PDB file of C-alpha atoms and ligand atoms in Angstrom:
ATOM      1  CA  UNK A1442     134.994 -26.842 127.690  1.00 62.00           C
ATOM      2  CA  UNK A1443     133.971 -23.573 125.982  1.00 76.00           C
ATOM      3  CA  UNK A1444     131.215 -23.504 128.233  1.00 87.00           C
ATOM      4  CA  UNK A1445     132.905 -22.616 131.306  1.00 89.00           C
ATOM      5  CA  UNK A1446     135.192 -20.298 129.260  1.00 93.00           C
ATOM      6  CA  UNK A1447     131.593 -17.441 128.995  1.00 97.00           C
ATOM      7  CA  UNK A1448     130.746 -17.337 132.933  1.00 97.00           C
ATOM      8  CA  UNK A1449     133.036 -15.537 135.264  1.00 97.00           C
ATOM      9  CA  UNK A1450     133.473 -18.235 138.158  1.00 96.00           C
ATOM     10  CA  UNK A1451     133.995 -15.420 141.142  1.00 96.00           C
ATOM     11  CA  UNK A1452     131.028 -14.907 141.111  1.00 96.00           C
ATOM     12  CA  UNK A1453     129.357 -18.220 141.891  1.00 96.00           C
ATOM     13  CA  UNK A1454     127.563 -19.474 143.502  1.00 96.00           C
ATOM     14  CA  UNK A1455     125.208 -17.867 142.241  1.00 97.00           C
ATOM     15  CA  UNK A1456     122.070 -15.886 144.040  1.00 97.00           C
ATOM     16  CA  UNK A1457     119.582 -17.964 142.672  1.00 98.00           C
ATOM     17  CA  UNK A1458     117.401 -20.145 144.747  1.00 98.00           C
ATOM     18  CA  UNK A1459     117.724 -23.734 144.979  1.00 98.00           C
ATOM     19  CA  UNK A1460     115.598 -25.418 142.275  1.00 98.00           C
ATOM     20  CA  UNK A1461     114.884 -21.657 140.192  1.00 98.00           C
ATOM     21  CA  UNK A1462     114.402 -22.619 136.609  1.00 98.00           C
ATOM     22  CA  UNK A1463     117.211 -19.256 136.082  1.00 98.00           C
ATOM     23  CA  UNK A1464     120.135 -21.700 135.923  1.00 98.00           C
ATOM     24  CA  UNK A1465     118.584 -24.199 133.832  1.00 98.00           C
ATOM     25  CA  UNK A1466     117.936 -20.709 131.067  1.00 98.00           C
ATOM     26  CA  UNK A1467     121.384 -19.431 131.305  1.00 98.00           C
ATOM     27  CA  UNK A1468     122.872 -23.245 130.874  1.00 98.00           C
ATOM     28  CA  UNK A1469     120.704 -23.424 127.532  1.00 98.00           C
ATOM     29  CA  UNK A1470     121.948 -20.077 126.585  1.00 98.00           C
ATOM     30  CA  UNK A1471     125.691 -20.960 127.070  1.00 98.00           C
ATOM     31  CA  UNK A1472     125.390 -24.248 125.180  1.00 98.00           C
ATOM     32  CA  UNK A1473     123.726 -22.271 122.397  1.00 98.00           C
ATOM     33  CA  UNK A1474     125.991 -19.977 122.006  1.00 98.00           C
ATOM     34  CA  UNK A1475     129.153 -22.560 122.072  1.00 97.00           C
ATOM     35  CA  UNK A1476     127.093 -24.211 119.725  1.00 97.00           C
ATOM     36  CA  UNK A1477     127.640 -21.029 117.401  1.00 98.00           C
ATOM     37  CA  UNK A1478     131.162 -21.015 117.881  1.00 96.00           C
ATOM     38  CA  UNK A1479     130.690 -17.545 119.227  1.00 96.00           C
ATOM     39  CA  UNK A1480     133.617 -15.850 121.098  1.00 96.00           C
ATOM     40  CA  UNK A1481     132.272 -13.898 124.174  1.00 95.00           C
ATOM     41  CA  UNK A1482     133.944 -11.024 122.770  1.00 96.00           C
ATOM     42  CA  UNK A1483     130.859 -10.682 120.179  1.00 97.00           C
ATOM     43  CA  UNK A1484     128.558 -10.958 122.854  1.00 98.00           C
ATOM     44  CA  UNK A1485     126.618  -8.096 124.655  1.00 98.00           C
ATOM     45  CA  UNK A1486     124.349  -8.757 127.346  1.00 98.00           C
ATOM     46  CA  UNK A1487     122.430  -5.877 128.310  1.00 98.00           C
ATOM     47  CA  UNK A1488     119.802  -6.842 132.013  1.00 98.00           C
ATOM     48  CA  UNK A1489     117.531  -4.482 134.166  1.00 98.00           C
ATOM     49  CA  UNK A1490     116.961  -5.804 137.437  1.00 98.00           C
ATOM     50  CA  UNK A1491     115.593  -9.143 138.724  1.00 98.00           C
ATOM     51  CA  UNK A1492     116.347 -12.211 139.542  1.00 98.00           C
ATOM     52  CA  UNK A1493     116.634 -12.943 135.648  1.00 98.00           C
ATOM     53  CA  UNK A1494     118.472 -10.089 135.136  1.00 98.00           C
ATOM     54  CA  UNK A1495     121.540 -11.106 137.543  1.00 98.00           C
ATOM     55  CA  UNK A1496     122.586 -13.276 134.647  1.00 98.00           C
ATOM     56  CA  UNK A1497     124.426 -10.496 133.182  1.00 98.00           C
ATOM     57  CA  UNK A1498     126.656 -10.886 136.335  1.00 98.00           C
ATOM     58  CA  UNK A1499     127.515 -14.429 135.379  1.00 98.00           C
ATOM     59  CA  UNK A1500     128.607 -14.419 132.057  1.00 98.00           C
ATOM     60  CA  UNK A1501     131.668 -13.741 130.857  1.00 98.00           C
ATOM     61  CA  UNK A1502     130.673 -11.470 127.920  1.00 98.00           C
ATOM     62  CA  UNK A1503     130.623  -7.474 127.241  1.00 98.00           C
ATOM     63  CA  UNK A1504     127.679  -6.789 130.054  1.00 98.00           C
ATOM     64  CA  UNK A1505     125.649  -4.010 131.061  1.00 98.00           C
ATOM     65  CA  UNK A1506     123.605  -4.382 134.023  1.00 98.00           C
ATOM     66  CA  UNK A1507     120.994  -1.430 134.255  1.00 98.00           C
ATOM     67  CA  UNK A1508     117.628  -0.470 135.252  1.00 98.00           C
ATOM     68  CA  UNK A1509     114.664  -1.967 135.870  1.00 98.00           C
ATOM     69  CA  UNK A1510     112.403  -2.270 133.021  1.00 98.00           C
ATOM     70  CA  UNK A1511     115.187  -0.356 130.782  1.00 98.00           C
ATOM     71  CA  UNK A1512     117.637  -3.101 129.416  1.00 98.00           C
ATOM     72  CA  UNK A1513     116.465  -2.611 126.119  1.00 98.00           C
ATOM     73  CA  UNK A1514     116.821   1.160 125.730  1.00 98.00           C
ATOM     74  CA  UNK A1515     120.546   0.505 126.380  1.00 98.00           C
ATOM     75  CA  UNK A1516     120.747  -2.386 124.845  1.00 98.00           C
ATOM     76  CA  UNK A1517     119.363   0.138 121.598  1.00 98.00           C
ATOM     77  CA  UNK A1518     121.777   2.154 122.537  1.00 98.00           C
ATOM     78  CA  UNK A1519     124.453  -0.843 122.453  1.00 98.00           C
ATOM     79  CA  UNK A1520     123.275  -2.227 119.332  1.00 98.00           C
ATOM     80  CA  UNK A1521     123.126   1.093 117.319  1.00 98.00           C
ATOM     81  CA  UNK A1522     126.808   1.869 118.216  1.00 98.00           C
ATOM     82  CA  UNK A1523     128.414  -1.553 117.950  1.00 98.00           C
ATOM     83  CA  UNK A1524     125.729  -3.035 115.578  1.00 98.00           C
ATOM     84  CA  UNK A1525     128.142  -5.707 114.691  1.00 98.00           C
ATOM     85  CA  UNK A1526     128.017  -7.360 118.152  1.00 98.00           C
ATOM     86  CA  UNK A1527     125.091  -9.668 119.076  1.00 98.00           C
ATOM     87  CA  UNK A1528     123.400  -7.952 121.946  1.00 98.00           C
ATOM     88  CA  UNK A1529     121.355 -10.424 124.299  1.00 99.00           C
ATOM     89  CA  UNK A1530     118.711  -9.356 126.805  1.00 99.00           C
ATOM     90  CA  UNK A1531     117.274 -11.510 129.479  1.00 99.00           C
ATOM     91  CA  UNK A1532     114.395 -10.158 131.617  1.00 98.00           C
ATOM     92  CA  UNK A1533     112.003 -11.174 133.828  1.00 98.00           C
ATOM     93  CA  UNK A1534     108.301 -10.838 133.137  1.00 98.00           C
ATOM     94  CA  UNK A1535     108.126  -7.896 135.239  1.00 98.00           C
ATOM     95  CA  UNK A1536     110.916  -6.058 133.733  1.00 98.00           C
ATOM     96  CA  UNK A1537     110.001  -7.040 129.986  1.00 98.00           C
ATOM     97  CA  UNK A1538     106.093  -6.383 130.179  1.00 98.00           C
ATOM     98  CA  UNK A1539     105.492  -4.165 133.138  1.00 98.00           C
ATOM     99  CA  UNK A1540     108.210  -1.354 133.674  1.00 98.00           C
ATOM    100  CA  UNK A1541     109.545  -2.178 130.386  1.00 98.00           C
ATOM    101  CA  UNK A1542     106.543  -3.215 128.387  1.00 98.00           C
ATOM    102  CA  UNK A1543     106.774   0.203 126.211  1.00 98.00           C
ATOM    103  CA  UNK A1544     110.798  -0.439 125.337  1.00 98.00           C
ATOM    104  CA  UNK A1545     109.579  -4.020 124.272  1.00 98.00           C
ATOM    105  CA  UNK A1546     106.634  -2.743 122.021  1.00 98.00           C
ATOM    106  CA  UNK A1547     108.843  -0.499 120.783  1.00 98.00           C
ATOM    107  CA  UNK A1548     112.409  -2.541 120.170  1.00 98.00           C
ATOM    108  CA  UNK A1549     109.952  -5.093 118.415  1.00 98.00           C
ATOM    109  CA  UNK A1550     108.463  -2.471 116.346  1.00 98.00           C
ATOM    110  CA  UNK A1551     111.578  -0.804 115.019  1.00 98.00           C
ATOM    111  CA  UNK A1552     112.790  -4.231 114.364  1.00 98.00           C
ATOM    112  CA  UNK A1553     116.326  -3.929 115.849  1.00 98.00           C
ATOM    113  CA  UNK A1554     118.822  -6.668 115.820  1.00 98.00           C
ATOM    114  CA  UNK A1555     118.370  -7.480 119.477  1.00 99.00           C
ATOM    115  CA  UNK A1556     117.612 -11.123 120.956  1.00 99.00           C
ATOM    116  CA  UNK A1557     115.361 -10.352 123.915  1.00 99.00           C
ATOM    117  CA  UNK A1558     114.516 -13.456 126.559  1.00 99.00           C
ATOM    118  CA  UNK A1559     112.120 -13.654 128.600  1.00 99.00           C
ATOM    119  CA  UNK A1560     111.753 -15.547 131.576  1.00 98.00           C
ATOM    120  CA  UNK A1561     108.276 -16.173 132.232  1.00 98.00           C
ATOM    121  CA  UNK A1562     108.154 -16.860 136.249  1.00 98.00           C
ATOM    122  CA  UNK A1563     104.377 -15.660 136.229  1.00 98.00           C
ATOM    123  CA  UNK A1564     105.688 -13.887 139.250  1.00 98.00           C
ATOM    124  CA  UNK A1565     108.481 -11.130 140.601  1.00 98.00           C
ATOM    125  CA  UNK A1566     110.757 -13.313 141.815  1.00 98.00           C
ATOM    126  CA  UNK A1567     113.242 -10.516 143.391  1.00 98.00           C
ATOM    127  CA  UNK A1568     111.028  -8.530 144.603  1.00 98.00           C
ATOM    128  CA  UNK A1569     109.251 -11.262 146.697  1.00 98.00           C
ATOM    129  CA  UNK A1570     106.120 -12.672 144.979  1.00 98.00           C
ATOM    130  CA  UNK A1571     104.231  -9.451 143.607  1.00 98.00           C
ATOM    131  CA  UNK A1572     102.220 -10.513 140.006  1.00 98.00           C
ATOM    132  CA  UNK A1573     103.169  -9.110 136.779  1.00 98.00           C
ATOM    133  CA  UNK A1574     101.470  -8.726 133.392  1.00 98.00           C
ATOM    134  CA  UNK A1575     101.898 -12.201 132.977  1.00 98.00           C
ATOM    135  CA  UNK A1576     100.505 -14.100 135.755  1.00 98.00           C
ATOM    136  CA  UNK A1577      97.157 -14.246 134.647  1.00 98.00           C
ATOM    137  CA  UNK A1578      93.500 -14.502 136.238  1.00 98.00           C
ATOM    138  CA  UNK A1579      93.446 -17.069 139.622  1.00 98.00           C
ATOM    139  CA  UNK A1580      97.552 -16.124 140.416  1.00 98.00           C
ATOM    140  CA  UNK A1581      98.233 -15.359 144.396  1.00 98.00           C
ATOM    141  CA  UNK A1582     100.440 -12.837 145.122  1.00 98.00           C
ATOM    142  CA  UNK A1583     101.805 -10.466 147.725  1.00 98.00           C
ATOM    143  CA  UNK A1584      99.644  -8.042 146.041  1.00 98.00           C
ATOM    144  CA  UNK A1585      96.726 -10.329 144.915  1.00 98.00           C
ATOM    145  CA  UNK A1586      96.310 -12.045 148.376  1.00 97.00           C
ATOM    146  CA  UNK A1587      92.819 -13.218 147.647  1.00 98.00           C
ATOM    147  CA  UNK A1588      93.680 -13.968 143.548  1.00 98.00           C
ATOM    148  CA  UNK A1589      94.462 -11.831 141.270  1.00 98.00           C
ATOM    149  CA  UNK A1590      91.968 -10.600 138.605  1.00 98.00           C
ATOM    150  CA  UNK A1591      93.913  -8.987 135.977  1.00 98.00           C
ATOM    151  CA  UNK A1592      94.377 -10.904 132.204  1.00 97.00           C
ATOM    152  CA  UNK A1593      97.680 -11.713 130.883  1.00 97.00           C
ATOM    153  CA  UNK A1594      99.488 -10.690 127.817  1.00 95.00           C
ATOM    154  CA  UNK A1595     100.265 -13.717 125.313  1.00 97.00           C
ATOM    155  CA  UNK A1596     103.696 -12.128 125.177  1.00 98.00           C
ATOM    156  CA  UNK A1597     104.142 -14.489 121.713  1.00 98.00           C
ATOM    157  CA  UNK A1598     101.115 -12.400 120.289  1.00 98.00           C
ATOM    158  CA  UNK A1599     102.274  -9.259 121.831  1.00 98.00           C
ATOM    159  CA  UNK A1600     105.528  -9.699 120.343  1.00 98.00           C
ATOM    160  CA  UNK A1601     104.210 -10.442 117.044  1.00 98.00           C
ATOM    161  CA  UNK A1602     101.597  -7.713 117.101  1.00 98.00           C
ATOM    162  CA  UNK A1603     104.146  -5.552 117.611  1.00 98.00           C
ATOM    163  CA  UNK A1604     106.741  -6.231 114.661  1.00 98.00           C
ATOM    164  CA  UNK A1605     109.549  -9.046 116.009  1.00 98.00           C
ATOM    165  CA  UNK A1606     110.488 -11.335 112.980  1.00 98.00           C
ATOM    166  CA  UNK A1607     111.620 -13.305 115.308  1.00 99.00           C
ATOM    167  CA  UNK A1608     108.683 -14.931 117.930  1.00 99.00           C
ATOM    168  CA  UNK A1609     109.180 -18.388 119.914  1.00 99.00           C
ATOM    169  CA  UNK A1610     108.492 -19.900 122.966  1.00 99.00           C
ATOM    170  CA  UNK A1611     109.724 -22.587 124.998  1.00 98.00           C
ATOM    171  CA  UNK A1612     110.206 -23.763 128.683  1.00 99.00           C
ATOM    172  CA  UNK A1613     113.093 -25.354 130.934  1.00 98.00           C
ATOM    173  CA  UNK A1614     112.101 -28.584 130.382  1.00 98.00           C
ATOM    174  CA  UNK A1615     112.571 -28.460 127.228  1.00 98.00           C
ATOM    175  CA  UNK A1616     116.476 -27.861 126.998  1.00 98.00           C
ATOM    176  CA  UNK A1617     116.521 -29.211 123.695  1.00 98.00           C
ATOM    177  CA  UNK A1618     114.289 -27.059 121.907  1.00 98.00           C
ATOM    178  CA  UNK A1619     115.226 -24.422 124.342  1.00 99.00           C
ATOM    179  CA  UNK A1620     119.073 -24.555 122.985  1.00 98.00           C
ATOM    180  CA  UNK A1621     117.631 -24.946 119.080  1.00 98.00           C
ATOM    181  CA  UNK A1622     115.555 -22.205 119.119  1.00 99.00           C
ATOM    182  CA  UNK A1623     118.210 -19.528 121.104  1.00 99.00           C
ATOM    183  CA  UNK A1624     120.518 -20.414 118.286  1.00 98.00           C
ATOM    184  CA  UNK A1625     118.239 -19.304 115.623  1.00 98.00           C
ATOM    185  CA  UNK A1626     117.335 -16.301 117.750  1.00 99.00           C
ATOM    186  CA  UNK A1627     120.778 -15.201 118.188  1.00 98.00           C
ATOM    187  CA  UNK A1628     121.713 -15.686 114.593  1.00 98.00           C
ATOM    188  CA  UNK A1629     118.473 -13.909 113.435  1.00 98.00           C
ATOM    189  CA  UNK A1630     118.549 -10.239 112.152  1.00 98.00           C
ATOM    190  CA  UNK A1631     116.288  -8.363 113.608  1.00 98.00           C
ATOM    191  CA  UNK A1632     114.376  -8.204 116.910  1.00 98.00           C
ATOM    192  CA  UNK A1633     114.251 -11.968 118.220  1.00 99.00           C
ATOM    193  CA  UNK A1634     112.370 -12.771 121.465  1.00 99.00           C
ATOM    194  CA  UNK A1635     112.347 -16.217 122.994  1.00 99.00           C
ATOM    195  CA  UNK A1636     109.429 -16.266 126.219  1.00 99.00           C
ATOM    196  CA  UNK A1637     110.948 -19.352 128.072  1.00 99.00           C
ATOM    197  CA  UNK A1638     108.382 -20.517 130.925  1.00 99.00           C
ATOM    198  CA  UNK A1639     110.909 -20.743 134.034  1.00 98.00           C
ATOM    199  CA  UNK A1640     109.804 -22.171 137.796  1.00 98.00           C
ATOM    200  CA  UNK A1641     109.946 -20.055 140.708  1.00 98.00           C
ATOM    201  CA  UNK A1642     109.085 -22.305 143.517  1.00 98.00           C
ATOM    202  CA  UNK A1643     110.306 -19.437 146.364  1.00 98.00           C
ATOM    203  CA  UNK A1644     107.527 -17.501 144.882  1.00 98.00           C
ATOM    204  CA  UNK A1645     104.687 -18.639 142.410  1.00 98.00           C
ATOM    205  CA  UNK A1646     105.316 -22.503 143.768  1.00 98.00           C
ATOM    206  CA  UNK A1647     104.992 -21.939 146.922  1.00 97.00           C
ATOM    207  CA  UNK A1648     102.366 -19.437 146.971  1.00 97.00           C
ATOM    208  CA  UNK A1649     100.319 -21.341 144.144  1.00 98.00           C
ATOM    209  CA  UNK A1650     100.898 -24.822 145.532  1.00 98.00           C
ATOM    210  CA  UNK A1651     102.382 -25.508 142.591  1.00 98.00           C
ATOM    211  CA  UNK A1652     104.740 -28.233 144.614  1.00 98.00           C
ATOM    212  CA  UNK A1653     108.751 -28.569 144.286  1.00 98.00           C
ATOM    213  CA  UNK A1654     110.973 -27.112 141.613  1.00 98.00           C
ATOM    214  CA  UNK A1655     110.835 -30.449 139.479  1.00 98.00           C
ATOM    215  CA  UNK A1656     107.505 -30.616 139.585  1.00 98.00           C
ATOM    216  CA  UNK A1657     106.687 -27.148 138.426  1.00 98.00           C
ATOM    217  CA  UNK A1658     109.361 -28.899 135.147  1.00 98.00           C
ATOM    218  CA  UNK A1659     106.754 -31.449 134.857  1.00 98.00           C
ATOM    219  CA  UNK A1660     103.905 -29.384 134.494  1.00 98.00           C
ATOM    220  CA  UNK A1661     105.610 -27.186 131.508  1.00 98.00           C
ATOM    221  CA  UNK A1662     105.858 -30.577 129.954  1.00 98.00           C
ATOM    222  CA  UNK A1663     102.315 -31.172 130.790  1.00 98.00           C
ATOM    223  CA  UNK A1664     100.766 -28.047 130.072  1.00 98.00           C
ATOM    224  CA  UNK A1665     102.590 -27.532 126.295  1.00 98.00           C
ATOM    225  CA  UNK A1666     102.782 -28.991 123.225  1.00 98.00           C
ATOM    226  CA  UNK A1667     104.933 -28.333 119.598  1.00 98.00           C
ATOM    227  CA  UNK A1668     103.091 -25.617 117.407  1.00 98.00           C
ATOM    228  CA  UNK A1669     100.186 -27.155 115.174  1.00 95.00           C
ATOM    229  CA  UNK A1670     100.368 -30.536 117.175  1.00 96.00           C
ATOM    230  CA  UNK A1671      97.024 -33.048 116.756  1.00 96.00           C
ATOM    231  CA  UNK A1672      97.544 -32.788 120.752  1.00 97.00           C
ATOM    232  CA  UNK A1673      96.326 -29.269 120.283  1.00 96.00           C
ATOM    233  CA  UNK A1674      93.209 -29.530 118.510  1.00 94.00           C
ATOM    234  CA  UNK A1675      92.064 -32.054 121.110  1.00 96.00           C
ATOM    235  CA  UNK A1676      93.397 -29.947 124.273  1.00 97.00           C
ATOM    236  CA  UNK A1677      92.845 -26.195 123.080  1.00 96.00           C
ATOM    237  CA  UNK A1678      94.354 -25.529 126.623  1.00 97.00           C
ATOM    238  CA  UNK A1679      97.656 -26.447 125.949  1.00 98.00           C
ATOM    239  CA  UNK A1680     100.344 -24.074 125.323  1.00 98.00           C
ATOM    240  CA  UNK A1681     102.234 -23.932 122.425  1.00 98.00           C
ATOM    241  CA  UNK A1682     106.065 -23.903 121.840  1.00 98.00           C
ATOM    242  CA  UNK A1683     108.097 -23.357 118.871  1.00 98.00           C
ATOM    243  CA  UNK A1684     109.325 -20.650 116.346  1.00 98.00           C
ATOM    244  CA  UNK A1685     105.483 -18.658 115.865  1.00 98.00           C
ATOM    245  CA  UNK A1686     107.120 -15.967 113.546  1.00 98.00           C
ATOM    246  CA  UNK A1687     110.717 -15.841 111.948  1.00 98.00           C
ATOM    247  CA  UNK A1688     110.356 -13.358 108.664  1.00 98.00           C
ATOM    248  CA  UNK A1689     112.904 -11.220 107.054  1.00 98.00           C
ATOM    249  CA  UNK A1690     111.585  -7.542 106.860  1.00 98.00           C
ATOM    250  CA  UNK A1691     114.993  -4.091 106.936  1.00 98.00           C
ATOM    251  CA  UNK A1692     116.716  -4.101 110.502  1.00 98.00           C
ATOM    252  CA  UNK A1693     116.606  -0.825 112.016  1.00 98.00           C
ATOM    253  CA  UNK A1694     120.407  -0.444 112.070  1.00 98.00           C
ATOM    254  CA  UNK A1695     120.849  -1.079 108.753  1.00 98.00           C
ATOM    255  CA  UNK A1696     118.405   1.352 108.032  1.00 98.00           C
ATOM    256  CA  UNK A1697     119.880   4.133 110.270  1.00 97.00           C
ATOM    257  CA  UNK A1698     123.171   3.324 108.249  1.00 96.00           C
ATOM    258  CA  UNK A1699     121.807   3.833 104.949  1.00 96.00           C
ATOM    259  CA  UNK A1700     120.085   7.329 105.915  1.00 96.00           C
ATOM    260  CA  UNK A1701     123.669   8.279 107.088  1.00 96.00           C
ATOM    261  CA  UNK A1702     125.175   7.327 103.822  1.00 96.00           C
ATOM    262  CA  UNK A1703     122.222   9.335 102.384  1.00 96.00           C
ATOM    263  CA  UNK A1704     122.704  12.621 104.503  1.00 97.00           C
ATOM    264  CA  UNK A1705     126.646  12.301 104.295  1.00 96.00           C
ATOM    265  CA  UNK A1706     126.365  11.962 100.429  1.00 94.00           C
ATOM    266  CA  UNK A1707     123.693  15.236 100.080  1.00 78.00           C
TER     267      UNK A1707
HETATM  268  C1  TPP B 566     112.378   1.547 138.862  1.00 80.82           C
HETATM  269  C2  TPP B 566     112.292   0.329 139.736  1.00 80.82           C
HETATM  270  N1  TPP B 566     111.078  -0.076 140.164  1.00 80.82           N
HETATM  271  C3  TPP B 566     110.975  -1.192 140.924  1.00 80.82           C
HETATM  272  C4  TPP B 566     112.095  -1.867 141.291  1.00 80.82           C
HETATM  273  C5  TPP B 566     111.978  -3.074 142.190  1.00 80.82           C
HETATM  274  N2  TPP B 566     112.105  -4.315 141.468  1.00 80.82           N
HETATM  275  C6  TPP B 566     113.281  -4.947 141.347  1.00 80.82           C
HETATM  276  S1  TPP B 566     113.194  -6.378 140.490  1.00 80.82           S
HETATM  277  C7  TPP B 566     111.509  -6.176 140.302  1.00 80.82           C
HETATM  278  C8  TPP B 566     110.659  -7.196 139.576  1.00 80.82           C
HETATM  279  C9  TPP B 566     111.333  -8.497 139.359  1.00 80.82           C
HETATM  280  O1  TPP B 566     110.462  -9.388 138.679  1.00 80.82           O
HETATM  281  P1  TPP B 566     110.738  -9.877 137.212  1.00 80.82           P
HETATM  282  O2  TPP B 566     111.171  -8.767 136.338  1.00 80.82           O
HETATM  283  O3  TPP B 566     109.535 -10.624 136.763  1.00 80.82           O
HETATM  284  O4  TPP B 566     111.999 -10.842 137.343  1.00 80.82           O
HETATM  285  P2  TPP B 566     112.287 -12.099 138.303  1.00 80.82           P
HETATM  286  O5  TPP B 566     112.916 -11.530 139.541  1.00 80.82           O
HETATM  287  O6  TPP B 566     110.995 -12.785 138.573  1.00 80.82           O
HETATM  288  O7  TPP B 566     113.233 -12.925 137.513  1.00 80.82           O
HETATM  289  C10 TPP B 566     111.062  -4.994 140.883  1.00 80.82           C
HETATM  290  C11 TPP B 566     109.666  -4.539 140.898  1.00 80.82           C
HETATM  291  C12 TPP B 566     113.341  -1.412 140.824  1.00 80.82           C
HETATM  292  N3  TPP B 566     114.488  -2.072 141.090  1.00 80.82           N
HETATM  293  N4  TPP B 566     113.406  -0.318 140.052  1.00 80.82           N
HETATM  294  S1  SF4 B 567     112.951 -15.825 143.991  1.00 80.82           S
HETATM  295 FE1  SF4 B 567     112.182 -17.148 142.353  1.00 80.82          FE
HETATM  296  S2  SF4 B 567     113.002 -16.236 140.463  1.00 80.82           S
HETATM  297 FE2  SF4 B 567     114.221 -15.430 142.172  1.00 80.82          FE
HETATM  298  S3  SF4 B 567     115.974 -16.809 142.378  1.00 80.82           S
HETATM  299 FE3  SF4 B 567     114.386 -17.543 143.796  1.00 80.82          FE
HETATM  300  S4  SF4 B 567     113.266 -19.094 142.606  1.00 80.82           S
HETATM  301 FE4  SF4 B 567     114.417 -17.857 141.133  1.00 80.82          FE
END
């Protein structure tokens, strides 16, 4: 099974807590990228630090495992030298949107052929329960103890806003779509990002009383619904999933190649 071929087996088990919706990510990942009939040989992943970020340990693919909050300045790096390999970056919502929320305004808006994932825990999960940019109004915390009060980024918005031709979101319940819309992200040139909501019951469960691992699943099915559904205009609560943006607009390096042609030439 090709599968088992892109994760390096010495290192598992893995670190990840019983029930973290992690796994369930990287599993989607692997499946879309067998479903590509990729070899891991044209695979980069690039990871800060986090729980999210320890995937780069499990796959079996060129890897890079850096800095918090920096994956994608070396994945830039990466991509610019080797801009024929696909360079993946998964990060948690602290290291995409906190630390690193000025490498991913700034990846999007140069519009480099980089798929960046983010796991949307609400929460850092490493780091033991502090919120991030994305937990939103109402979230305990370590560091919110009595709620905490700051807004959250839309990181679909944000993303757009900022330049990705490539915007979706989607959640570990939905494997499916999850796989589907990877592919297309992978595939896509230019700078791709994929939010996928993922359950940390150690954390933002257990601190939010959100109950056990499957039924923080449940709720992503409860809470979301497909893009433009009729479930939407009756529930302007829910949260939708699907491909927002996917546009074709230059790739920044093809564009750093051509100016090299152009300054070799004169
Ligand atoms: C420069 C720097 N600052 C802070 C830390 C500590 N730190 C490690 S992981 C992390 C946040 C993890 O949360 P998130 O990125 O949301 O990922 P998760 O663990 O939830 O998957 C922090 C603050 C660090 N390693 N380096
Ligand atoms: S602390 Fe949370 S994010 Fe980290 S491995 Fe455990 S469940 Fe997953």
């Amino acid at each position: 099974m090709a599968v088992k071929s892109y994760i390096r087996e010495r290192f598992f088990p893995h670190m990840w807590c019983p029930g973290c919706g992690h796994g369930i990510v990287l599993n989607c990942l692997l499946r879309a990228v067998e479903q590509l009939g990729m070899s891991k040989n044209e695979i980069v992943m690039v990871s800060g630090i986090g729980c999210s970020a320890r995937m780069s340990g499990y796959v079996d693919f060129h890897s890079l495992h850096t800095l918090h909050g920096r994956a994608l300045a070396f994945a830039t790096g990466v991509k610019l030298a080797k801009p024929e390999l696909n360079v993946i970056v998964p990060m948690g919502d602290g290291d995409a949107l906190a630390i690193g929320g000025n490498h991913f305004i700034h990846a999007a808006r140069r519009n480099i052929g980089i798929t960046a994932i983010v796991l949307n825990n609400k929460i850092y999960g490493m780091t033991g329960g502090q919120f991030s940019p994305l937990s939103g109004v109402g979230t305990m915390a370590t560091t919110a103890p009595y709620s905490n009060i700051d807004r959250e980024f839309d990181v679909v918005k944000a993303a757009a806003a900022a330049g990705a031709t490539f915007v979706a979101r989607s959640t570990t319940y939905h494997v499916k779509q999850t796989i589907d819309i990877l592919r297309e992200a992978i595939v896509h040139d230019g700078f791709s990002v994929v939010e996928i909501f993922s359950q940390c019951p150690t954390h933002y469960g257990r601190r939010n009383h959100k109950g056990s691992a499957p039924d923080m699943v449940q709720a992503f099915k409860e809470m979301t619904t497909p893009i433009g559904s009729k479930a939407k205009a009756a529930n302007p609560d829910l949260i939708e999933r699907g491909i927002f943006v996917q546009q074709e607009a230059p790739e920044y390096c093809s564009e750093y190649n051509r100016i090299i042609e152009t300054a070799m030439k004169g």
